[in-house]
Amino acid sequence: MTMTLYVVPGSHPCAAVERALRVKALPYERVDLLPVAHNFVQRRRFGAGTVPGIVFDSGEKLTGSAAILRRLDELVPEPPLLPGDRLMRAEVVQAARWGEEVLQPVARRLVWAALKRDSGAMMSYTEGARLPVPRRLAALAAGGVAAAEVRIHGASDPDIRADLVNLPHHLARIDAWIDNSVLAGSAVNAADLQIGAGVRLLLTLGDVEPLIAGRPAGALARRHFPEYPGHVPKGTLPASWFREASTSVGARLVPDVTL
Ligand SMILES: N[C@@H](CCC(=O)N[C@@H](CS)C(=O)NCC(=O)O)C(=O)O
C-alpha cells in the first residue's frame, strides 16, 4: 500500500498521523505545504482546508487526524491503535477525542501566539521539510503567516492568558491517564499519538517547556516523538502571563482529574 500524506511542517495532528504510519510500517510519501497557503491547496484537493490529509492508493481521500487514524486501523489492523479490551478501548477513545478537541487547539494557539512575537523562529519548524518554495521566500512570509494564523485560530492575548491558566489542569489530566495506563501502556494507542503530539509541540516553546519537562506527560511526548522540529526561545511570551496564571484562582483549584 502506498499513500500520500499532506502536512504542514511542525503540525501536531500531522505528526500524530505520521507516527501512526510508522507504527504500522506503512510506506508513504509526504508532501509539505506552507501554513495559510495550505488552506487553499487542501480545499481544492480534499474539499476541506486543514492538514493532515491523506490519499490512499485506491484514490480514497480523507482529512482529519482522528478519521485518518480510524481508517488506518480498518485498512491495516496490526498493530491496533485501540486496545482489544472493551472498557480500556472506551477510555482510550475518550482520551484521544480530548487530545484532538481540547489539547490540540491549545497547543496550536500557544505556538502561533509565540511565533507572532518571534516570526524568525518559524523556519525552525520546517527543519527536514521539503518546502514548495525557496526557504528564503518562506522566511520572508513568516510574519504575515503568523499574524494570519493568530486570527484564524483565535489566539489573541486574552485567549492565550486563559490557556495558560488551564494548562496545569490539562497536564494533570494527562498525568492521571498515564497513571491509569490509558496512556503510555505497553502498546502505543491513538490517544498516545493525539495527546503526545500536542504535548510535544508545546515542548518546543521555551516558555512552556519548564511546566512540562519533569512530568509524565513530557516523557510520554518525548517517547513517541523523540525528534520534533521547532523551537521558540524562552522569553518570547510575556513572563507576567505565567506569573498571573500561576497565582490565578484556577491555579489554586485542585485539578479535576476524576477519570
Ligand atoms: N482536528 C483536526 C484539525 C486539523 C487542523 O486544524 N489542522 C491545522 C494545522 S495544525 C490546520 O490545517 N489549520 C488550518 C489553518 O491553519 O488555516 C485534525 O486533527 O485533523
Short mmCIF file of C-alpha atoms and ligand atoms in Angstrom, two decimals:
data_model
loop_
_atom_site.label_atom_id
_atom_site.label_comp_id
_atom_site.label_asym_id
_atom_site.label_seq_id
_atom_site.Cartn_x
_atom_site.Cartn_y
_atom_site.Cartn_z
CA MET A 1 0.00 0.00 0.00
CA THR A 2 1.38 3.44 -0.88
CA MET A 3 -0.16 6.71 0.13
CA THR A 4 0.46 10.42 0.09
CA LEU A 5 0.24 12.42 3.29
CA TYR A 6 -0.24 16.17 3.06
CA VAL A 7 1.17 18.06 6.03
CA VAL A 8 2.29 21.43 7.31
CA PRO A 9 5.75 21.06 8.91
CA GLY A 10 5.54 21.05 12.70
CA SER A 11 1.76 20.43 12.73
CA HIS A 12 0.89 18.15 15.65
CA PRO A 13 -2.13 16.32 14.12
CA CYS A 14 0.12 15.66 11.11
CA ALA A 15 2.84 14.32 13.41
CA ALA A 16 0.28 12.01 15.07
CA VAL A 17 -0.73 10.53 11.73
CA GLU A 18 2.85 10.25 10.52
CA ARG A 19 3.77 8.33 13.65
CA ALA A 20 0.78 6.00 13.13
CA LEU A 21 2.00 5.24 9.60
CA ARG A 22 5.41 4.36 11.03
CA VAL A 23 3.91 2.23 13.83
CA LYS A 24 2.07 0.27 11.15
CA ALA A 25 5.21 0.20 8.96
CA LEU A 26 3.33 1.71 6.01
CA PRO A 27 5.29 3.40 3.24
CA TYR A 28 4.08 6.88 2.36
CA GLU A 29 5.09 9.95 0.50
CA ARG A 30 4.94 13.18 2.47
CA VAL A 31 4.05 16.47 0.82
CA ASP A 32 4.94 19.56 2.84
CA LEU A 33 2.71 22.61 2.46
CA LEU A 34 3.13 26.13 3.79
CA PRO A 35 0.75 27.33 6.51
CA VAL A 36 -2.15 29.53 5.34
CA ALA A 37 -1.42 28.69 1.68
CA HIS A 38 -2.16 25.06 2.60
CA ASN A 39 -5.75 26.03 3.21
CA PHE A 40 -6.39 26.70 -0.49
CA VAL A 41 -4.41 23.68 -1.66
CA GLN A 42 -6.22 21.36 0.75
CA ARG A 43 -9.62 22.78 -0.08
CA ARG A 44 -9.03 22.10 -3.75
CA ARG A 45 -7.73 18.58 -3.20
CA PHE A 46 -9.92 17.42 -0.29
CA GLY A 47 -12.80 19.89 -0.06
CA ALA A 48 -11.60 20.78 3.46
CA GLY A 49 -8.89 23.29 4.26
CA THR A 50 -6.94 21.57 7.04
CA VAL A 51 -3.99 19.20 7.33
CA PRO A 52 -3.40 16.32 7.68
CA GLY A 53 -4.96 14.94 4.53
CA ILE A 54 -4.21 11.57 3.03
CA VAL A 55 -4.74 10.00 -0.38
CA PHE A 56 -4.69 6.20 -0.36
CA ASP A 57 -3.54 4.20 -3.38
CA SER A 58 -7.21 3.33 -4.01
CA GLY A 59 -7.80 7.04 -4.61
CA GLU A 60 -9.74 7.40 -1.35
CA LYS A 61 -9.15 10.82 0.24
CA LEU A 62 -9.51 11.74 3.86
CA THR A 63 -8.74 14.72 6.11
CA GLY A 64 -8.69 14.94 9.91
CA SER A 65 -6.24 13.10 12.15
CA ALA A 66 -8.94 11.14 14.03
CA ALA A 67 -10.66 9.96 10.83
CA ILE A 68 -7.32 9.01 9.30
CA LEU A 69 -6.20 7.04 12.38
CA ARG A 70 -9.55 5.19 12.38
CA ARG A 71 -9.27 4.37 8.68
CA LEU A 72 -5.67 3.19 9.04
CA ASP A 73 -6.82 0.77 11.73
CA GLU A 74 -9.53 -0.57 9.42
CA LEU A 75 -7.18 -0.98 6.47
CA VAL A 76 -4.21 -2.32 8.43
CA PRO A 77 -5.44 -3.76 11.74
CA GLU A 78 -1.99 -4.70 13.09
CA PRO A 79 -0.71 -3.33 15.35
CA PRO A 80 -4.06 -1.89 16.50
CA LEU A 81 -4.30 1.73 17.64
CA LEU A 82 -7.13 0.85 20.05
CA PRO A 83 -6.92 -1.80 22.79
CA GLY A 84 -8.92 -5.03 22.47
CA ASP A 85 -10.40 -4.77 25.99
CA ARG A 86 -13.81 -3.07 25.69
CA LEU A 87 -13.54 -0.85 28.77
CA MET A 88 -9.98 0.23 28.08
CA ARG A 89 -10.89 0.90 24.47
CA ALA A 90 -13.68 3.28 25.57
CA GLU A 91 -11.19 5.13 27.81
CA VAL A 92 -8.64 5.43 25.02
CA VAL A 93 -11.29 6.67 22.57
CA GLN A 94 -12.36 9.32 25.10
CA ALA A 95 -8.76 10.40 25.78
CA ALA A 96 -7.96 10.57 22.06
CA ARG A 97 -11.02 12.73 21.46
CA TRP A 98 -9.97 15.07 24.28
CA GLY A 99 -6.48 15.19 22.80
CA GLU A 100 -7.89 16.29 19.48
CA GLU A 101 -10.68 18.57 20.63
CA VAL A 102 -9.21 20.20 23.74
CA LEU A 103 -5.42 19.91 23.83
CA GLN A 104 -4.79 20.25 20.11
CA PRO A 105 -6.24 23.80 19.79
CA VAL A 106 -4.46 24.92 22.99
CA ALA A 107 -1.07 23.85 21.62
CA ARG A 108 -1.87 25.43 18.25
CA ARG A 109 -2.90 28.76 19.80
CA LEU A 110 0.17 28.96 22.04
CA VAL A 111 2.57 28.20 19.19
CA TRP A 112 1.05 30.75 16.81
CA ALA A 113 0.93 33.38 19.55
CA ALA A 114 4.64 32.79 20.24
CA LEU A 115 5.51 32.82 16.52
CA LYS A 116 3.65 36.08 16.04
CA ARG A 117 6.05 37.60 18.58
CA ASP A 118 9.11 35.87 17.10
CA SER A 119 8.38 35.07 13.48
CA GLY A 120 12.10 34.45 12.93
CA ALA A 121 11.63 31.19 14.84
CA MET A 122 9.11 29.88 12.31
CA MET A 123 11.67 28.38 9.96
CA SER A 124 12.93 26.12 12.76
CA TYR A 125 9.61 24.22 12.39
CA THR A 126 10.43 23.46 8.75
CA GLU A 127 13.64 21.61 9.55
CA GLY A 128 13.82 18.48 7.40
CA ALA A 129 10.81 19.55 5.30
CA ARG A 130 10.80 19.89 1.53
CA LEU A 131 9.11 23.22 1.09
CA PRO A 132 7.24 24.06 -2.10
CA VAL A 133 9.01 27.46 -2.31
CA PRO A 134 12.61 28.60 -1.64
CA ARG A 135 13.30 28.82 2.10
CA ARG A 136 14.24 32.50 1.78
CA LEU A 137 10.79 33.27 0.42
CA ALA A 138 9.07 31.24 3.15
CA ALA A 139 11.10 33.14 5.78
CA LEU A 140 10.02 36.47 4.30
CA ALA A 141 6.36 35.49 4.59
CA ALA A 142 6.68 34.29 8.22
CA GLY A 143 5.45 37.46 9.94
CA GLY A 144 2.30 37.70 7.81
CA VAL A 145 1.63 33.98 8.15
CA ALA A 146 1.86 34.08 11.96
CA ALA A 147 -0.44 37.11 12.17
CA ALA A 148 -2.98 35.38 9.91
CA GLU A 149 -2.83 32.12 11.90
CA VAL A 150 -3.37 34.01 15.15
CA ARG A 151 -6.56 35.45 13.63
CA ILE A 152 -7.68 32.12 12.13
CA HIS A 153 -7.22 30.20 15.38
CA GLY A 154 -8.38 32.87 17.84
CA ALA A 155 -5.01 33.14 19.57
CA SER A 156 -5.46 36.68 20.91
CA ASP A 157 -3.68 37.71 24.12
CA PRO A 158 -6.73 37.04 26.37
CA ASP A 159 -7.14 33.59 24.75
CA ILE A 160 -3.52 32.73 25.50
CA ARG A 161 -3.71 34.00 29.06
CA ALA A 162 -6.75 31.78 29.61
CA ASP A 163 -4.92 28.83 28.03
CA LEU A 164 -2.02 29.31 30.45
CA VAL A 165 -4.40 29.26 33.42
CA ASN A 166 -5.91 25.99 32.17
CA LEU A 167 -2.65 24.33 31.14
CA PRO A 168 -1.80 22.82 34.58
CA HIS A 169 -5.24 21.19 34.66
CA HIS A 170 -4.67 19.72 31.21
CA LEU A 171 -1.27 18.37 32.24
CA ALA A 172 -2.71 16.89 35.46
CA ARG A 173 -5.37 15.13 33.37
CA ILE A 174 -2.74 13.65 31.08
CA ASP A 175 -0.60 12.52 34.03
CA ALA A 176 -3.68 10.84 35.56
CA TRP A 177 -4.36 8.98 32.30
CA ILE A 178 -0.74 7.82 32.31
CA ASP A 179 -1.18 6.69 35.90
CA ASN A 180 -4.25 4.64 34.87
CA SER A 181 -2.39 3.17 31.85
CA VAL A 182 -4.89 4.73 29.44
CA LEU A 183 -1.78 6.43 28.06
CA ALA A 184 1.80 5.13 27.91
CA GLY A 185 0.83 1.48 28.17
CA SER A 186 2.83 -1.34 26.61
CA ALA A 187 1.41 -0.72 23.10
CA VAL A 188 1.09 2.71 21.53
CA ASN A 189 -2.55 3.76 21.05
CA ALA A 190 -4.47 6.55 19.30
CA ALA A 191 -4.63 8.67 22.48
CA ASP A 192 -0.85 8.41 22.98
CA LEU A 193 -0.48 9.79 19.48
CA GLN A 194 -3.03 12.62 19.71
CA ILE A 195 -2.00 13.75 23.19
CA GLY A 196 1.71 13.01 22.77
CA ALA A 197 1.87 15.13 19.63
CA GLY A 198 0.10 18.06 21.31
CA VAL A 199 2.41 17.97 24.33
CA ARG A 200 5.44 17.56 22.07
CA LEU A 201 4.51 20.72 20.17
CA LEU A 202 4.15 22.58 23.48
CA LEU A 203 7.64 21.40 24.46
CA THR A 204 9.05 23.39 21.52
CA LEU A 205 8.09 26.59 23.35
CA GLY A 206 10.93 27.64 25.63
CA ASP A 207 8.44 29.46 27.88
CA VAL A 208 6.16 26.44 28.33
CA GLU A 209 8.73 23.64 28.39
CA PRO A 210 9.64 24.10 32.10
CA LEU A 211 5.97 23.49 33.05
CA ILE A 212 6.02 20.10 31.29
CA ALA A 213 9.59 18.83 31.26
CA GLY A 214 9.67 16.90 34.54
CA ARG A 215 6.18 15.44 34.24
CA PRO A 216 5.00 12.04 32.94
CA ALA A 217 3.20 13.98 30.16
CA GLY A 218 6.56 15.30 28.93
CA ALA A 219 8.13 11.84 28.99
CA LEU A 220 5.17 10.44 27.01
CA ALA A 221 5.60 13.11 24.34
CA ARG A 222 9.35 12.58 24.02
CA ARG A 223 8.94 8.80 23.93
CA HIS A 224 6.62 8.86 20.93
CA PHE A 225 8.06 11.94 19.25
CA PRO A 226 11.77 11.92 20.06
CA GLU A 227 12.53 14.13 17.07
CA TYR A 228 10.29 17.15 16.59
CA PRO A 229 11.15 20.30 14.66
CA GLY A 230 10.88 23.80 16.02
CA HIS A 231 11.91 25.98 18.91
CA VAL A 232 10.77 29.37 20.16
CA PRO A 233 13.19 30.79 22.74
CA LYS A 234 12.22 31.39 26.35
CA GLY A 235 11.16 34.98 26.99
CA THR A 236 9.02 35.25 23.85
CA LEU A 237 5.68 35.20 25.67
CA PRO A 238 5.37 37.78 28.48
CA ALA A 239 6.65 36.42 31.82
CA SER A 240 3.80 38.30 33.53
CA TRP A 241 1.31 35.92 31.86
CA PHE A 242 2.98 32.94 33.51
CA ARG A 243 3.09 34.69 36.90
CA GLU A 244 -0.56 35.65 36.54
CA ALA A 245 -1.51 32.06 35.56
CA SER A 246 0.37 30.55 38.49
CA THR A 247 -1.38 32.80 41.03
CA SER A 248 -4.86 32.70 39.46
CA VAL A 249 -7.91 31.27 41.19
CA GLY A 250 -7.81 28.48 38.59
CA ALA A 251 -4.28 27.52 39.60
CA ARG A 252 -5.38 27.18 43.24
CA LEU A 253 -8.21 24.79 42.38
CA VAL A 254 -7.49 21.12 42.69
CA PRO A 255 -7.28 19.94 39.07
CA ASP A 256 -10.38 17.96 38.11
CA VAL A 257 -8.88 14.69 37.05
CA THR A 258 -11.53 12.27 38.22
CA LEU A 259 -11.31 9.80 35.35
N1 LIG B 1 -8.86 18.43 14.47
C1 LIG B 1 -8.32 18.45 13.15
C2 LIG B 1 -7.69 19.80 12.97
C3 LIG B 1 -6.79 19.97 11.82
C4 LIG B 1 -6.23 21.38 11.79
O1 LIG B 1 -6.89 22.36 12.20
N2 LIG B 1 -5.01 21.48 11.32
C5 LIG B 1 -4.39 22.79 11.25
C6 LIG B 1 -2.88 22.67 11.22
S1 LIG B 1 -2.28 22.02 12.75
C7 LIG B 1 -4.89 23.47 10.02
O2 LIG B 1 -4.80 22.95 8.94
N3 LIG B 1 -5.45 24.67 10.23
C8 LIG B 1 -6.00 25.50 9.19
C9 LIG B 1 -5.21 26.74 9.05
O3 LIG B 1 -4.16 26.89 9.68
O4 LIG B 1 -5.61 27.57 8.25
C10 LIG B 1 -7.33 17.28 12.98
O5 LIG B 1 -6.92 16.72 13.99
O6 LIG B 1 -7.04 16.93 11.84
#
